[in-house]
Amino acid sequence: MRSSLTLVGTFWAFLSLVTVMANFTSYFLPYWLFRSQLGKLVSFSTFWRWNYPVLGEGDSLSMVEECGCYASFSAIPSLAWQMCMVVTGASCALLLLVALAAVLGCCMEELISRMMVCFMGAAEFVGGLLISSGCALYPLGWNNPEIMQTCGNASNQFQLGTCRLGWAYYCAGGGAVAAMLICT
């Protein structure tokens, strides 16, 4: 079976696939922000949370030990996180389309032309820019009450308090850089 891509194009298809896997991993896992609290690891992303604290009667904290997404879009605790979820999700979808087309170009002759490669490179740049925007929007939501219960009252926009950034946040940033600089 002949390919419509050169050796460099095949390498680009591989990098596109690795980039989209990194971005999907960071998007769907709740390890953007974390802290150990009440003996449990608490972590959040834009729409996932794992082992999160809840205020009970008499302002006492109790731990809900489950991993899940928020019940609805409006239940996401901050407008910035809602925007981040939409922007990052749209970017992941765009990058997935480009990566699938690139992989198909490795398997099918005359599927990808020079003009299409330019368009796909521009789409990857836009996808990386959208993920970068999502990573920049995420810290704007650190002042919501749910994060303040976990990270302390010192947490605010761009101030984590006692929490730390998790590996999934860095994975999203690395995927954005890879999409904008390497894959484009």
CSV table of C-alpha atoms in Angstrom, one decimal:
chain,number,residue,atom,x,y,z
A,1,MET,CA,0.0,0.0,0.0
A,2,ARG,CA,1.4,3.4,-1.0
A,3,SER,CA,1.3,6.5,1.1
A,4,SER,CA,0.5,10.0,0.1
A,5,LEU,CA,3.1,11.2,2.6
A,6,THR,CA,6.8,11.4,2.5
A,7,LEU,CA,9.0,10.1,5.3
A,8,VAL,CA,8.8,13.6,7.0
A,9,GLY,CA,5.0,13.5,6.5
A,10,THR,CA,4.8,10.1,8.2
A,11,PHE,CA,6.9,11.5,11.1
A,12,TRP,CA,4.5,14.5,11.3
A,13,ALA,CA,1.5,12.1,11.4
A,14,PHE,CA,3.2,10.2,14.3
A,15,LEU,CA,3.8,13.4,16.2
A,16,SER,CA,0.3,14.6,15.6
A,17,LEU,CA,-1.0,11.3,17.0
A,18,VAL,CA,1.2,11.6,20.1
A,19,THR,CA,0.2,15.2,20.6
A,20,VAL,CA,-3.5,14.4,20.4
A,21,MET,CA,-3.1,11.5,22.9
A,22,ALA,CA,-1.3,13.8,25.3
A,23,ASN,CA,-4.1,16.4,25.0
A,24,PHE,CA,-6.9,13.9,25.4
A,25,THR,CA,-5.2,12.4,28.5
A,26,SER,CA,-4.9,15.7,30.1
A,27,TYR,CA,-8.4,16.7,29.2
A,28,PHE,CA,-10.1,13.6,30.6
A,29,LEU,CA,-8.1,13.0,33.8
A,30,PRO,CA,-8.7,15.0,37.0
A,31,TYR,CA,-5.0,15.7,37.8
A,32,TRP,CA,-4.7,19.4,36.9
A,33,LEU,CA,-4.7,20.6,40.5
A,34,PHE,CA,-4.1,18.5,43.6
A,35,ARG,CA,-3.5,18.4,47.4
A,36,SER,CA,-3.4,15.9,50.2
A,37,GLN,CA,-6.3,16.7,52.6
A,38,LEU,CA,-7.7,14.6,55.4
A,39,GLY,CA,-5.3,11.8,54.5
A,40,LYS,CA,-6.6,11.6,50.9
A,41,LEU,CA,-5.4,12.9,47.6
A,42,VAL,CA,-7.8,15.6,46.3
A,43,SER,CA,-7.6,16.6,42.7
A,44,PHE,CA,-9.5,18.7,40.1
A,45,SER,CA,-9.6,19.4,36.4
A,46,THR,CA,-12.0,21.6,34.5
A,47,PHE,CA,-14.9,19.2,34.8
A,48,TRP,CA,-13.6,16.2,36.9
A,49,ARG,CA,-12.9,16.0,40.6
A,50,TRP,CA,-11.5,13.2,42.7
A,51,ASN,CA,-11.9,12.8,46.5
A,52,TYR,CA,-13.2,16.3,47.1
A,53,PRO,CA,-14.2,17.9,50.4
A,54,VAL,CA,-17.7,19.0,51.2
A,55,LEU,CA,-18.9,21.3,54.0
A,56,GLY,CA,-21.2,19.5,56.4
A,57,GLU,CA,-23.2,20.6,59.4
A,58,GLY,CA,-21.4,23.0,61.7
A,59,ASP,CA,-18.9,24.0,59.0
A,60,SER,CA,-17.1,20.6,59.3
A,61,LEU,CA,-15.3,19.2,56.3
A,62,SER,CA,-16.0,15.7,55.2
A,63,MET,CA,-14.4,13.9,52.2
A,64,VAL,CA,-16.4,12.5,49.3
A,65,GLU,CA,-14.3,9.6,48.1
A,66,GLU,CA,-15.2,9.2,44.4
A,67,CYS,CA,-14.1,10.3,41.0
A,68,GLY,CA,-16.6,11.9,38.8
A,69,CYS,CA,-17.6,14.8,36.7
A,70,TYR,CA,-19.8,17.6,37.8
A,71,ALA,CA,-23.6,16.9,37.5
A,72,SER,CA,-24.2,19.5,34.8
A,73,PHE,CA,-22.3,22.2,32.9
A,74,SER,CA,-23.7,24.9,35.3
A,75,ALA,CA,-22.4,22.9,38.3
A,76,ILE,CA,-18.8,23.5,37.2
A,77,PRO,CA,-17.7,25.9,40.0
A,78,SER,CA,-16.4,28.7,37.9
A,79,LEU,CA,-17.1,30.5,34.6
A,80,ALA,CA,-13.4,30.3,33.8
A,81,TRP,CA,-13.4,26.5,34.2
A,82,GLN,CA,-16.5,26.3,32.0
A,83,MET,CA,-14.8,28.3,29.3
A,84,CYS,CA,-11.6,26.3,29.7
A,85,MET,CA,-13.5,23.0,29.3
A,86,VAL,CA,-15.2,24.2,26.1
A,87,VAL,CA,-12.1,25.6,24.6
A,88,THR,CA,-9.9,22.7,25.5
A,89,GLY,CA,-12.5,20.1,24.4
A,90,ALA,CA,-12.9,21.9,21.0
A,91,SER,CA,-9.2,21.9,20.6
A,92,CYS,CA,-8.9,18.2,21.3
A,93,ALA,CA,-11.6,17.5,18.7
A,94,LEU,CA,-9.9,19.6,16.1
A,95,LEU,CA,-6.5,18.0,16.8
A,96,LEU,CA,-8.1,14.5,16.7
A,97,LEU,CA,-9.5,15.2,13.2
A,98,VAL,CA,-6.1,16.4,12.0
A,99,ALA,CA,-4.3,13.4,13.5
A,100,LEU,CA,-6.8,10.9,12.0
A,101,ALA,CA,-6.5,12.5,8.6
A,102,ALA,CA,-2.7,12.4,8.9
A,103,VAL,CA,-2.7,8.7,9.9
A,104,LEU,CA,-5.0,7.9,7.0
A,105,GLY,CA,-2.6,9.8,4.7
A,106,CYS,CA,0.0,7.2,5.7
A,107,CYS,CA,-2.2,4.4,4.5
A,108,MET,CA,-3.9,5.8,1.4
A,109,GLU,CA,-2.3,7.1,-1.8
A,110,GLU,CA,-3.2,10.6,-2.9
A,111,LEU,CA,-5.3,11.4,0.1
A,112,ILE,CA,-3.3,14.4,1.3
A,113,SER,CA,-2.2,17.1,-1.0
A,114,ARG,CA,0.3,19.9,-0.3
A,115,MET,CA,-2.6,22.4,0.1
A,116,MET,CA,-4.3,20.1,2.6
A,117,VAL,CA,-1.1,19.7,4.6
A,118,CYS,CA,-0.9,23.5,4.9
A,119,PHE,CA,-4.5,23.6,6.1
A,120,MET,CA,-3.9,20.8,8.6
A,121,GLY,CA,-0.8,22.5,9.9
A,122,ALA,CA,-2.8,25.7,10.4
A,123,ALA,CA,-5.5,23.7,12.2
A,124,GLU,CA,-2.9,22.2,14.5
A,125,PHE,CA,-1.6,25.7,15.3
A,126,VAL,CA,-5.2,26.8,16.1
A,127,GLY,CA,-5.7,23.7,18.2
A,128,GLY,CA,-2.5,24.4,20.2
A,129,LEU,CA,-3.5,28.0,20.6
A,130,LEU,CA,-6.9,26.9,22.0
A,131,ILE,CA,-5.3,24.5,24.5
A,132,SER,CA,-2.9,27.3,25.5
A,133,SER,CA,-5.9,29.6,26.1
A,134,GLY,CA,-7.6,26.9,28.2
A,135,CYS,CA,-4.4,26.5,30.3
A,136,ALA,CA,-4.4,30.3,30.8
A,137,LEU,CA,-8.1,30.4,31.7
A,138,TYR,CA,-7.8,27.6,34.3
A,139,PRO,CA,-6.1,29.6,37.0
A,140,LEU,CA,-8.8,32.3,36.8
A,141,GLY,CA,-11.1,29.8,38.5
A,142,TRP,CA,-8.9,29.2,41.6
A,143,ASN,CA,-11.0,31.6,43.6
A,144,ASN,CA,-14.1,29.5,43.7
A,145,PRO,CA,-15.4,28.2,47.0
A,146,GLU,CA,-14.7,24.5,46.2
A,147,ILE,CA,-11.0,25.2,45.6
A,148,MET,CA,-10.8,27.5,48.6
A,149,GLN,CA,-12.0,24.6,50.8
A,150,THR,CA,-9.3,22.4,49.4
A,151,CYS,CA,-6.4,24.9,48.9
A,152,GLY,CA,-7.1,27.2,51.8
A,153,ASN,CA,-8.4,30.8,51.9
A,154,ALA,CA,-5.0,32.0,50.5
A,155,SER,CA,-6.0,30.6,47.1
A,156,ASN,CA,-7.2,33.2,44.6
A,157,GLN,CA,-6.8,33.7,40.9
A,158,PHE,CA,-3.3,32.7,39.9
A,159,GLN,CA,-2.5,31.9,43.6
A,160,LEU,CA,-2.8,28.2,44.5
A,161,GLY,CA,-2.5,28.5,48.3
A,162,THR,CA,-1.6,25.0,49.6
A,163,CYS,CA,-2.4,23.1,46.3
A,164,ARG,CA,0.0,22.3,43.5
A,165,LEU,CA,-0.4,22.0,39.8
A,166,GLY,CA,-0.6,18.4,38.6
A,167,TRP,CA,1.0,16.5,35.8
A,168,ALA,CA,-2.1,16.7,33.6
A,169,TYR,CA,-1.9,20.5,33.5
A,170,TYR,CA,1.7,20.3,32.3
A,171,CYS,CA,0.7,17.6,29.8
A,172,ALA,CA,-1.9,19.9,28.4
A,173,GLY,CA,0.7,22.7,28.1
A,174,GLY,CA,3.2,20.4,26.6
A,175,GLY,CA,0.6,19.2,24.1
A,176,ALA,CA,-0.2,22.8,23.2
A,177,VAL,CA,3.5,23.6,22.6
A,178,ALA,CA,3.9,20.5,20.5
A,179,ALA,CA,0.9,21.2,18.4
A,180,MET,CA,1.9,24.9,17.8
A,181,LEU,CA,5.6,24.5,17.3
A,182,ILE,CA,6.5,20.9,16.4
A,183,CYS,CA,3.5,19.6,14.5
A,184,THR,CA,2.7,22.9,12.6
